[in-house]
CSV table of C-alpha atoms in Angstrom, one decimal:
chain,number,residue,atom,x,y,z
J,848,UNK,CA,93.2,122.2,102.9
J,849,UNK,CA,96.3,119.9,103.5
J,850,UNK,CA,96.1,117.1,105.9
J,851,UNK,CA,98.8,117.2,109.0
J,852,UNK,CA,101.1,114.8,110.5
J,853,UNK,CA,99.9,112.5,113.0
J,854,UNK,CA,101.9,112.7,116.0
J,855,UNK,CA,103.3,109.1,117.3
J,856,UNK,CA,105.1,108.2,120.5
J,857,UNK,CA,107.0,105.9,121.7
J,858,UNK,CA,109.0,104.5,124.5
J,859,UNK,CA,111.8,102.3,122.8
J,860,UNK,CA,114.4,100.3,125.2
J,861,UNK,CA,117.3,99.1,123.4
J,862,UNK,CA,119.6,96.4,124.1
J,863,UNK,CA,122.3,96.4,121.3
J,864,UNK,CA,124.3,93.1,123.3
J,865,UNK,CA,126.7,93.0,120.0
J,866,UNK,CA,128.1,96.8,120.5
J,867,UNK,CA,127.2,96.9,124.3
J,868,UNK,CA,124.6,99.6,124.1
J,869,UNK,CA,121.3,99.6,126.5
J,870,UNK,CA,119.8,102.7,126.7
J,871,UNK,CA,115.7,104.2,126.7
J,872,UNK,CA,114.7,106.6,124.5
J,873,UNK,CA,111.7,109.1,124.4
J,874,UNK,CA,110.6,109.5,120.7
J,875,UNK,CA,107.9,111.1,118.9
J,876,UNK,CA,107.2,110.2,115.8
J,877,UNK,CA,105.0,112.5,113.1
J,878,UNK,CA,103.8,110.5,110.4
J,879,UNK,CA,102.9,112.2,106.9
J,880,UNK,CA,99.5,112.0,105.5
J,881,UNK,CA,101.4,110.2,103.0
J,882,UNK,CA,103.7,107.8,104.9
J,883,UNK,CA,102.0,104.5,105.6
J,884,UNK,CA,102.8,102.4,109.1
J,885,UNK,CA,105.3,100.2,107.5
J,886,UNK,CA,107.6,103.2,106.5
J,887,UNK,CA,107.0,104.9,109.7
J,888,UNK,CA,108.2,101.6,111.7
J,889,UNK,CA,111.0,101.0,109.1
J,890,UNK,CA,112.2,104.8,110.2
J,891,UNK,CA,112.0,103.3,114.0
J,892,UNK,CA,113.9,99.8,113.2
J,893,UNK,CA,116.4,102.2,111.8
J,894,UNK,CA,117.1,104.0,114.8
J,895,UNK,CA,117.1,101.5,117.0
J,896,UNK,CA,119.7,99.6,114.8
J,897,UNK,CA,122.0,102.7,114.6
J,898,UNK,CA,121.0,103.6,118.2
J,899,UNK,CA,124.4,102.4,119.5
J,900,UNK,CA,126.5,105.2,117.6
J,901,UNK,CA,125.4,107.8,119.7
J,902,UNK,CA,127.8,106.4,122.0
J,903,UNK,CA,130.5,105.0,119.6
J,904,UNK,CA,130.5,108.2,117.4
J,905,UNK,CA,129.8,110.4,119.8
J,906,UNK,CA,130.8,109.5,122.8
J,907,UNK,CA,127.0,110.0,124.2
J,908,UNK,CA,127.3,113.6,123.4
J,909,UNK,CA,125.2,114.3,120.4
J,910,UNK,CA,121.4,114.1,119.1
J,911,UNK,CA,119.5,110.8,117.7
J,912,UNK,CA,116.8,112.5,115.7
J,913,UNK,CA,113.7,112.1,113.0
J,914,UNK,CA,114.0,114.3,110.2
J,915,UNK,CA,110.7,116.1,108.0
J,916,UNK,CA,111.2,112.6,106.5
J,917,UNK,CA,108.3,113.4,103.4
J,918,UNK,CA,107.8,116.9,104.6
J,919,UNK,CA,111.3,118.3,103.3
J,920,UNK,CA,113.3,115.2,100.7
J,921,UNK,CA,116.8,117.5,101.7
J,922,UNK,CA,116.4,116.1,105.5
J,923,UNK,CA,116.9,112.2,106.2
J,924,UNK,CA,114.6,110.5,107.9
J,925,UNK,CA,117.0,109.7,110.8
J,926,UNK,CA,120.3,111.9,111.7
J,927,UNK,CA,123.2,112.1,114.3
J,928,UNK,CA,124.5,114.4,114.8
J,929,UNK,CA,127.1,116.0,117.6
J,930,UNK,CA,127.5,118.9,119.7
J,931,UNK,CA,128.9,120.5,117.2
J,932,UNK,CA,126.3,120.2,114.4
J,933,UNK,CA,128.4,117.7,112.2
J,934,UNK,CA,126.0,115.4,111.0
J,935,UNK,CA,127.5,111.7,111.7
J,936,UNK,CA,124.7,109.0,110.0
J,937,UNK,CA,122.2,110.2,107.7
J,938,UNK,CA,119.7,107.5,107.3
J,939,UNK,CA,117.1,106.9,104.4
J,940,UNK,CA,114.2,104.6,104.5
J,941,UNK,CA,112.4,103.1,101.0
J,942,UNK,CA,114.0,103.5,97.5
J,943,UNK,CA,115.9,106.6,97.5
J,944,UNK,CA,117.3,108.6,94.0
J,945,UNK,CA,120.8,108.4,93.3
J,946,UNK,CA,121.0,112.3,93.6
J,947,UNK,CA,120.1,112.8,96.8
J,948,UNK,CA,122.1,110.1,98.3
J,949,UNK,CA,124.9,112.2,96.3
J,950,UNK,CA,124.5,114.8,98.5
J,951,UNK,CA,123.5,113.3,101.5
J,952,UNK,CA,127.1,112.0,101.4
J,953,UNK,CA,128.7,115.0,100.9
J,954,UNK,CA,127.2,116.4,104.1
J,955,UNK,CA,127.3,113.6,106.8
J,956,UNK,CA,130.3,110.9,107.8
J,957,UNK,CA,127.7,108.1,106.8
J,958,UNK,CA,124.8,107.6,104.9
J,959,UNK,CA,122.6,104.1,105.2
J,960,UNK,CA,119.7,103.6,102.9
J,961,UNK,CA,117.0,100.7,104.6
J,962,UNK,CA,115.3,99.7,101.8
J,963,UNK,CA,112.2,97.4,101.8
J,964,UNK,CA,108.8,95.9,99.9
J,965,UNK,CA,109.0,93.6,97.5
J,966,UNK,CA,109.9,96.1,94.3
J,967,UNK,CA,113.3,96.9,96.6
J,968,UNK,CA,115.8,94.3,94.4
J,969,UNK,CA,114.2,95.9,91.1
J,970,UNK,CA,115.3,99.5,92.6
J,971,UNK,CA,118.7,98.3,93.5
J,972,UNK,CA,119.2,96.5,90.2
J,973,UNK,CA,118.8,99.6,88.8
J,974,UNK,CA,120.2,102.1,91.1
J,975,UNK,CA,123.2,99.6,92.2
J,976,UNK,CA,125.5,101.2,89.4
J,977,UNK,CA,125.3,104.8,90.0
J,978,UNK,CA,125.9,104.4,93.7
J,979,UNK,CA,129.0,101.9,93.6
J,980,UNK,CA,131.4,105.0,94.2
J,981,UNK,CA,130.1,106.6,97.1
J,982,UNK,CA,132.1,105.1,100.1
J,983,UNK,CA,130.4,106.6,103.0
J,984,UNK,CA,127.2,105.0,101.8
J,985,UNK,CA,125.6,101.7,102.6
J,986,UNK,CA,122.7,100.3,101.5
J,987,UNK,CA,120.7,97.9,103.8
J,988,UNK,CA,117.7,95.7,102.9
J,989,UNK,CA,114.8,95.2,105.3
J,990,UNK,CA,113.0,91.5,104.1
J,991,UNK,CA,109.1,92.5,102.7
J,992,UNK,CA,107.4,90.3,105.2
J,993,UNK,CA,109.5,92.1,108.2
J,994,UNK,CA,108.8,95.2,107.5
J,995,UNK,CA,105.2,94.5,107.1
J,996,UNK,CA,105.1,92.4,110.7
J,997,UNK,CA,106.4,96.1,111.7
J,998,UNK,CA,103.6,97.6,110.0
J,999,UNK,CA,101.2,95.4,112.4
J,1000,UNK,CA,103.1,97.0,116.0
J,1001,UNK,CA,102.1,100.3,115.5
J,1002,UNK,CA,100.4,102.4,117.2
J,1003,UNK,CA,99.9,106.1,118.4
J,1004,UNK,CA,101.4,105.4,122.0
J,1005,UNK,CA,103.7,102.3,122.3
J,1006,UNK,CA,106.2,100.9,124.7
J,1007,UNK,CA,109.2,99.0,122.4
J,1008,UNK,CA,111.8,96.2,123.1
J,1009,UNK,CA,114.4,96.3,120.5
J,1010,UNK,CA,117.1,94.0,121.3
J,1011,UNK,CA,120.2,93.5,118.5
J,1012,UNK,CA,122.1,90.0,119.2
J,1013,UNK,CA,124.5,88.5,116.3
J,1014,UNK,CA,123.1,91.1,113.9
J,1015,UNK,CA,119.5,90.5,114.0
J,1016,UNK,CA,116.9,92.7,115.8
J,1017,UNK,CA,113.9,91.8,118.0
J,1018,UNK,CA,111.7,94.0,118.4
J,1019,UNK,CA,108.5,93.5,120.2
J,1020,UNK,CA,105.4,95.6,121.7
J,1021,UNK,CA,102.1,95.3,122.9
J,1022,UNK,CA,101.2,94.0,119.7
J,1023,UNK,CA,104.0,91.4,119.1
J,1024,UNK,CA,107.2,90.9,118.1
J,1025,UNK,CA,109.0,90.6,114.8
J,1026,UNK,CA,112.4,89.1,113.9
J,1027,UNK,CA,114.4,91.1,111.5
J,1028,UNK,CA,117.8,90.1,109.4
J,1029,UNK,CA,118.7,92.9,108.0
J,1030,UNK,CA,120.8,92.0,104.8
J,1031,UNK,CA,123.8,94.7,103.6
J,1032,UNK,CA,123.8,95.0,99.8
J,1033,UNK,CA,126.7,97.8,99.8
């Protein structure tokens, strides 16, 4: 028998003070039997970084959305996409394939990777190479230790903070709060 998704909500209030974004969002969350808490939070700290382009892409008209993530590798983890179905950021969390990130470009305006753990600089050594031509990609690293003090806010309801000032994002809950500097690589 295969094990489901467990459902996660949350309540996440963003402040993005360096594009001038504050807005709520109403998320749900399903986590794969597979996923672990740090991913799943990683996929959250994604959104909440990127949060700001529903308004600078699409002028607020448009959809913020988790993907199957695990459940289906052709669907990103986090998409925009605008009334019109035009996918404008296709986001990726962990240590994607070259291949897919192939096509992920040749579907949506952007595509930005978030990778994290310790064994992320060995995948982009290797990876670094075969990606260097794809110009509407970007490849963002998430520190190990941040991404793990993620790990430690979750939980199956939760109300969020997420506050972006000079590039680095707050984000605290019931739980605490974590700093996090996300680094670009590409």
């Amino acid at each position: 028998m295969a094990l489901k998704s467990t459902i996660f909500k949350a309540q996440l209030a963003v402040a993005d003070i360096d594009r001038g974004y504050y807005a709520d969002h109403a998320l749900t969350l399903a986590r794969h039997p597979s996923e672990t808490d740090e991913r799943m939070m990683v996929r959250l700290a994604a959104l909440a970084l990127n949060a700001h382009s529903l308004q600078t892409e699409c002028g607020g008209d448009g959809t913020l959305a988790f993907g199957a993530g695990l459940s289906d590798p052709d669907d990103p983890d986090v998409s925009l996409r605008d009334f019109t179905g035009r996918t404008r950021l296709w986001m990726e969390v962990g240590q994607p394939e070259d291949k897919p990130l192939v096509r992920a470009c040749s579907k949506a305006d952007k595509v930005l990777v978030y990778a994290f753990s310790h064994s992320a600089e060995i995948w982009w050594r290797g990876i670094e190479g075969k990606l260097s031509r794809l110009e509407r990609l970007q490849v963002w690293r998430i520190p190990a230790v941040s991404s793990q003090a993620l790990a430690a806010l979750a939980e199956r309801s939760m109300q969020l903070q997420a506050t972006i000032q000079e590039g680095t994002l707050m984000f605290s809950g019931a739980k605490g709060s974590v700093d996090i500097e996300p680094v670009r690589w590409k």
